[in-house]
XYZ file of C-alpha atoms in Angstrom:
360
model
C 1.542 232.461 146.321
C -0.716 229.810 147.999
C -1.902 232.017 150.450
C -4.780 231.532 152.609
C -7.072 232.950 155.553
C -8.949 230.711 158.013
C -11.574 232.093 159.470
C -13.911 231.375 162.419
C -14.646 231.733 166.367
C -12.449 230.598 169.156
C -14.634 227.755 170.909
C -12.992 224.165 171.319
C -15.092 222.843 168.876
C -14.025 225.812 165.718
C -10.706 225.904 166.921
C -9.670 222.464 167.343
C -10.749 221.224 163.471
C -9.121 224.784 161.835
C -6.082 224.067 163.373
C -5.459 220.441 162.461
C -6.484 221.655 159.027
C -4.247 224.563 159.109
C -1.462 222.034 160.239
C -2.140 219.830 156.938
C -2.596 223.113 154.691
C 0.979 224.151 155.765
C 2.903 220.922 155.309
C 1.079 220.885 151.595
C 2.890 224.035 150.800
C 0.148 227.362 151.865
C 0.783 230.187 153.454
C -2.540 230.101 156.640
C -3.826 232.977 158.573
C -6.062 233.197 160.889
C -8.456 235.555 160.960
C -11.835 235.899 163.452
C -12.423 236.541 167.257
C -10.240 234.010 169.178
C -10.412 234.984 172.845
C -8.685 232.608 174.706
C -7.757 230.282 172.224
C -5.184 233.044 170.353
C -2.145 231.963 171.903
C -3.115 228.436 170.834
C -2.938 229.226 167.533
C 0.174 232.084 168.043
C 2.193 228.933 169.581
C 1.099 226.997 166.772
C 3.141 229.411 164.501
C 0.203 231.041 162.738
C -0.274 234.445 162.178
C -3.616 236.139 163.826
C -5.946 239.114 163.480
C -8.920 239.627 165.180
C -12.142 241.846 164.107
C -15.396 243.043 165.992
C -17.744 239.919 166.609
C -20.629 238.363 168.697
C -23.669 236.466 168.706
C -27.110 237.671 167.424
C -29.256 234.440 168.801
C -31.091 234.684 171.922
C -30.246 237.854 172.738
C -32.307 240.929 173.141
C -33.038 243.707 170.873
C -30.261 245.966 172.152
C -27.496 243.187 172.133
C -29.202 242.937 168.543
C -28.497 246.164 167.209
C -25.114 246.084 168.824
C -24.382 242.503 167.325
C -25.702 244.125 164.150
C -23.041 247.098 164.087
C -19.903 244.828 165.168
C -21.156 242.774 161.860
C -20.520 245.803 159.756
C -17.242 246.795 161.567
C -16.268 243.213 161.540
C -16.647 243.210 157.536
C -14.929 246.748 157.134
C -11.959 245.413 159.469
C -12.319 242.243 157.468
C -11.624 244.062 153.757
C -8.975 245.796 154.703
C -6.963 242.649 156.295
C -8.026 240.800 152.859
C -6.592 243.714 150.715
C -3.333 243.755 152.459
C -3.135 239.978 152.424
C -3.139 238.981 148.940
C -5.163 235.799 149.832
C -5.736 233.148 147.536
C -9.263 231.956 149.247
C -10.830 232.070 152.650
C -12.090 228.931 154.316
C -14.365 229.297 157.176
C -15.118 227.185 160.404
C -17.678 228.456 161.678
C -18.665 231.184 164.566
C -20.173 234.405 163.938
C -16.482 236.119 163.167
C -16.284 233.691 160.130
C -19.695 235.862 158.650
C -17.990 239.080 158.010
C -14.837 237.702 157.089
C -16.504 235.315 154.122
C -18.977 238.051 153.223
C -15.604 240.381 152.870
C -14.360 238.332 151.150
C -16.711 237.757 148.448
C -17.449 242.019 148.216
C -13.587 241.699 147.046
C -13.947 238.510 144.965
C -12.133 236.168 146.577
C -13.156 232.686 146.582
C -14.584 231.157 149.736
C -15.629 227.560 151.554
C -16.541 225.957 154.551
C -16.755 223.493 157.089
C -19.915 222.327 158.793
C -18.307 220.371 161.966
C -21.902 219.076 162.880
C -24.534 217.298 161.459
C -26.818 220.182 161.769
C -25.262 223.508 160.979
C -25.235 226.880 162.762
C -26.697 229.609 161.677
C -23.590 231.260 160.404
C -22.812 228.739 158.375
C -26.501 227.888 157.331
C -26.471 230.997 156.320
C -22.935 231.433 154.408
C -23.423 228.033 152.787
C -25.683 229.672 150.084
C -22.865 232.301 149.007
C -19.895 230.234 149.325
C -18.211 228.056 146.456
C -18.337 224.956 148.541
C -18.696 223.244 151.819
C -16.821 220.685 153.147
C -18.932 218.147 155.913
C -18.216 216.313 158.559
C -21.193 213.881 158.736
C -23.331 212.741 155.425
C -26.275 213.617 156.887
C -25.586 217.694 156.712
C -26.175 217.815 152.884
C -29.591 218.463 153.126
C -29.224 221.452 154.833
C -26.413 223.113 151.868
C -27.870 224.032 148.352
C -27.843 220.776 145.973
C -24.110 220.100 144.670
C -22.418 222.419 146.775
C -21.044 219.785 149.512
C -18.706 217.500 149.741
C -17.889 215.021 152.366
C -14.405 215.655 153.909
C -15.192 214.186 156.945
C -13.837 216.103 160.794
C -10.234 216.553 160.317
C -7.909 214.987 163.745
C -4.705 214.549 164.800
C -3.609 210.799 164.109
C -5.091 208.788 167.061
C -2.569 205.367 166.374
C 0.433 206.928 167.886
C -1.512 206.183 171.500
C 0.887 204.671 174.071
C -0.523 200.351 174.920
C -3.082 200.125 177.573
C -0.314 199.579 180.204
C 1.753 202.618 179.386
C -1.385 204.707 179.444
C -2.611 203.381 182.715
C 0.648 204.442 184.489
C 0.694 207.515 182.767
C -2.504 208.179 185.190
C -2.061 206.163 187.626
C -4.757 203.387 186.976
C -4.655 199.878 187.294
C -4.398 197.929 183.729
C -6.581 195.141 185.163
C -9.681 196.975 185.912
C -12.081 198.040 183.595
C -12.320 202.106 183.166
C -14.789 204.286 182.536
C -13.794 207.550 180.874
C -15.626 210.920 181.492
C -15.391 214.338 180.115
C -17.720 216.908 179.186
C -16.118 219.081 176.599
C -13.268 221.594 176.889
C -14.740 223.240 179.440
C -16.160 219.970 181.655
C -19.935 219.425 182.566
C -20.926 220.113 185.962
C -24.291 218.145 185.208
C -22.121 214.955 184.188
C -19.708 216.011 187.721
C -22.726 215.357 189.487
C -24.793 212.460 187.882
C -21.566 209.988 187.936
C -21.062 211.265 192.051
C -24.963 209.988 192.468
C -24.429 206.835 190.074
C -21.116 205.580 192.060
C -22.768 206.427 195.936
C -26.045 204.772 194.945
C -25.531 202.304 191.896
C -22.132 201.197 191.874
C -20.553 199.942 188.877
C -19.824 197.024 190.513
C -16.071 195.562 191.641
C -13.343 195.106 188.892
C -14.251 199.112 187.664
C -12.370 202.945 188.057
C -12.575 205.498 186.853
C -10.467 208.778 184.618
C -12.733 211.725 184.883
C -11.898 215.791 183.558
C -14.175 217.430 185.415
C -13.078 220.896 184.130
C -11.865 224.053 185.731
C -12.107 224.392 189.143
C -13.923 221.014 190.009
C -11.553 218.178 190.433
C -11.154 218.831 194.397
C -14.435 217.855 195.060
C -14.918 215.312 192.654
C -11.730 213.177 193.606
C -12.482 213.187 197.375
C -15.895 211.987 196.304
C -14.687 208.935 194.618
C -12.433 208.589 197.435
C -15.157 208.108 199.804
C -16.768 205.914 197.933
C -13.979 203.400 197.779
C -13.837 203.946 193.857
C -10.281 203.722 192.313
C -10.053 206.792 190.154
C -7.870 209.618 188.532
C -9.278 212.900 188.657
C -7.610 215.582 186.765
C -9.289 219.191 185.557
C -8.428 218.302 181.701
C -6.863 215.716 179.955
C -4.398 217.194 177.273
C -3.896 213.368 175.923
C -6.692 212.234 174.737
C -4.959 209.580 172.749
C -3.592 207.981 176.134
C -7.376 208.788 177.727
C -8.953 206.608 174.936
C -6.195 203.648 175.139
C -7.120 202.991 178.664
C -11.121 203.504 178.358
C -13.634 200.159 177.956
C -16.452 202.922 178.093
C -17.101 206.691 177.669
C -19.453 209.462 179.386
C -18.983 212.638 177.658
C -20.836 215.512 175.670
C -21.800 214.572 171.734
C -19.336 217.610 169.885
C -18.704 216.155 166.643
C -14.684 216.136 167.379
C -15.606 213.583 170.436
C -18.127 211.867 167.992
C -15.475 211.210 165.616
C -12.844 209.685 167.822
C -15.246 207.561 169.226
C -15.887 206.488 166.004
C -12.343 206.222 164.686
C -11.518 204.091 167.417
C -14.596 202.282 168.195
C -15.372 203.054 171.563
C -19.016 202.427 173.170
C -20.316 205.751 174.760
C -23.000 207.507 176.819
C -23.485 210.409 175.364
C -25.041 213.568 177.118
C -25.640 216.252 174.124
C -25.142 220.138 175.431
C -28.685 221.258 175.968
C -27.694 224.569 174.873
C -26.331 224.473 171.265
C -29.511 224.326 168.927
C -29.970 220.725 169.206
C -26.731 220.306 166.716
C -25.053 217.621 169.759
C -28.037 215.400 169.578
C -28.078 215.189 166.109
C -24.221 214.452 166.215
C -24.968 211.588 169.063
C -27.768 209.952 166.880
C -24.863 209.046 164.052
C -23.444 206.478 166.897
C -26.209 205.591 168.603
C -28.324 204.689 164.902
C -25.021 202.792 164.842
C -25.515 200.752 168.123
C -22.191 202.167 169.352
C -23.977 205.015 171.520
C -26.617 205.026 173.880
C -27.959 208.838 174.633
C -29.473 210.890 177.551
C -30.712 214.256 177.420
C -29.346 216.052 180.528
C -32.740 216.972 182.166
C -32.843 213.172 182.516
C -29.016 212.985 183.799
C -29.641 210.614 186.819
C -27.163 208.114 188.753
C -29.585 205.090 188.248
C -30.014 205.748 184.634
C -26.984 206.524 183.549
C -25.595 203.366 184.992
C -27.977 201.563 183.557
C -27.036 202.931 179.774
C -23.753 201.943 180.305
C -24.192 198.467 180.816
C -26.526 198.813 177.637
C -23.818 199.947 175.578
C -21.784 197.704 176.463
C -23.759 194.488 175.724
C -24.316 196.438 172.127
C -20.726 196.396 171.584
C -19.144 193.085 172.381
C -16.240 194.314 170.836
C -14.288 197.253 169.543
C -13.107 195.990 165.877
C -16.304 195.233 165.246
C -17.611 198.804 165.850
C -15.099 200.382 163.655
C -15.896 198.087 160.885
C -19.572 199.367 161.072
C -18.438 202.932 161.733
C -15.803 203.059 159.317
C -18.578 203.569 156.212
C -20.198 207.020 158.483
C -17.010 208.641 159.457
C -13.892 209.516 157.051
C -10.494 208.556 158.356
C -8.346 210.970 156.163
C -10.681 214.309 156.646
C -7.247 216.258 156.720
C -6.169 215.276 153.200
C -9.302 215.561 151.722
C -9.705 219.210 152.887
C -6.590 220.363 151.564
C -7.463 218.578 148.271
C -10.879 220.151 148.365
C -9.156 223.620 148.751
C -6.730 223.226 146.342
C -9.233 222.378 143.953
C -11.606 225.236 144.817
C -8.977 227.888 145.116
C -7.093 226.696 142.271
C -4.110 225.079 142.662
């Protein structure tokens, strides 16, 4: 039976990649579960039609010696609750995505024999999977640059697998669909799934004290909680805009967008890349420097201009707009030179890859 477990942490940026892959595993025939620590994100994956367990798991970095110790024994229960899902499975292999809930279940998994793999999502990996990359049978990456970091041989480029991007509704269509005019220019913002309250605030300063300029609005998730206070601000200003909490399509979000603001996650990297789209990009401060080292692909590329978020101003970040813009005189030509750094069919090479390491 083609049978397999996926494995790995329930952030946006695990989630999002292990499901599309899921997605392709399934229509190629296998049997996926999902095993790991979800939160949230479980009755993504339920709805998706995927089976789910969850086992004991948190972080060990930054945290003190008593969330240590307590890390350390959810590790071991993790891996004990971990071995006993495997048994009952029957699983063929487990692929992980990363997270610190994809640990115990690929160190299970290799105390029982079963073959194992991953998938580094950024240029530079996490711990867990810096860690698991010397045990597993191979690892799947996103970016070319993360083979340094995985023992000689052991990698192969895949590329980050998405949902096809083509089926995106014209300009026009995808204006209406928010409201926006299809003869202004637009600026598209986001900071992640869960917004960026440091990216809320710089564009508020850039548009009351630099203006873009006439002939400009502007689509902006500002996440959870946020969009209130955001829209009326625009308002004020006399800037055209659509402000909404989260955009669930993206596709339709990048069809009407002449420029992006947003975090550097290597899913948002990717599209950008896919579809050629010049960006300012604001790596998370917070996640082991792995978003700047996503942002440099694009910006080594000319495609990408980059500010660190302690020097998130409204003057500056206008300024890096126009930048990227004059970089970029036009989208085909950005995919053409992006199109030899990022892999368009990540899906179907994972799904070969696992085939061919779990043996079938």
């Amino acid at each position: 039976m083609k049978r397999i477990v996926i494995t790995t942490g329930g952030t946006g940026g695990h989630i999002y990649p292990a499901l599309v892959t899921a997605e392709g595993l399934r229509a190629d025939g296998w049997e996926v579960l999902f095993v790991g620590r979800f939160g949230p994100a479980r009755d993504r994956l339920v709805s998706a039609g995927f089976e789910v367990e969850e086992i004991p798991a948190r972080g060990f970095v930054s945290k003190g010696f008593v969330e240590r110790l307590r890390a350390s024994g959810d590790l071991l229960s993790g891996i004990g609750a971990a071995r006993g899902l495997l048994k009952r499975l029957h699983v063929r292999g487990v692929l992980g995505f990363g997270g610190y809930a994809s640990v115990a279940t690929i160190l299970a998994a290799r105390s029982l024999g079963i073959k194992t793999m991953l998938h580094e999502q950024n240029v530079k990996p996490g711990l867990a999977n810096r860690i698991l990359g010397r045990i597993v049978r191979s690892v799947a990456i996103t970016f070319r640059e993360s083979a340094r970091y995985f023992p000689s041989g052991k990698t192969v480029w895949s590329g980050y697998p998405l949902r096809p991007l083509s089926r995106a509704s014209s300009r026009e269509e995808a204006c209406r669909a928010f409201s926006l005019e299809p003869a202004l220019r637009t600026l598209l913002v986001f900071g992640g799934s869960q917004g960026a309250q440091a990216i809320n605030e710089a564009l508020m300063n850039m548009v009351s004290a630099f203006s873009l300029g006439e002939g400009w609005q502007v689509l902006h998730a500002t996440g959870r909680g946020k969009s209130e206070g955001v829209s009326a601000y625009y308002k004020a200003c006399g800037i055209p805009a659509c402000v909404v909490e989260h955009i669930s399509d993206m596709a339709a979000a990048y069809a009407v967008a002449d420029v992006v603001v947003a975090r550097s996650g290597a899913g948002t990297v990717t599209e950008l890349g896919v579809l050629g789209i010049p960006a300012v990009l604001v790596p998370y401060p917070f996640a082991g420097g792995h978003q700047r080292e996503n942002a440099r692909v694009l910006e080594q590329l000319h495609t990408a201009e980059i500010i660190e978020e302690k020097d998130l101003k409204g003057g500056i970040l206008r300024d890096k707009i126009f930048s990227v813009l004059r970089k970029v005189s036009s989208r085909t030509e950005a995919q053409k030179a992006l199109q030899k750094e990022i892999r368009l069919d990540a899906v179907t090479r994972l799904v070969d890859e696992v085939s061919r390491v779990f043996g079938f």
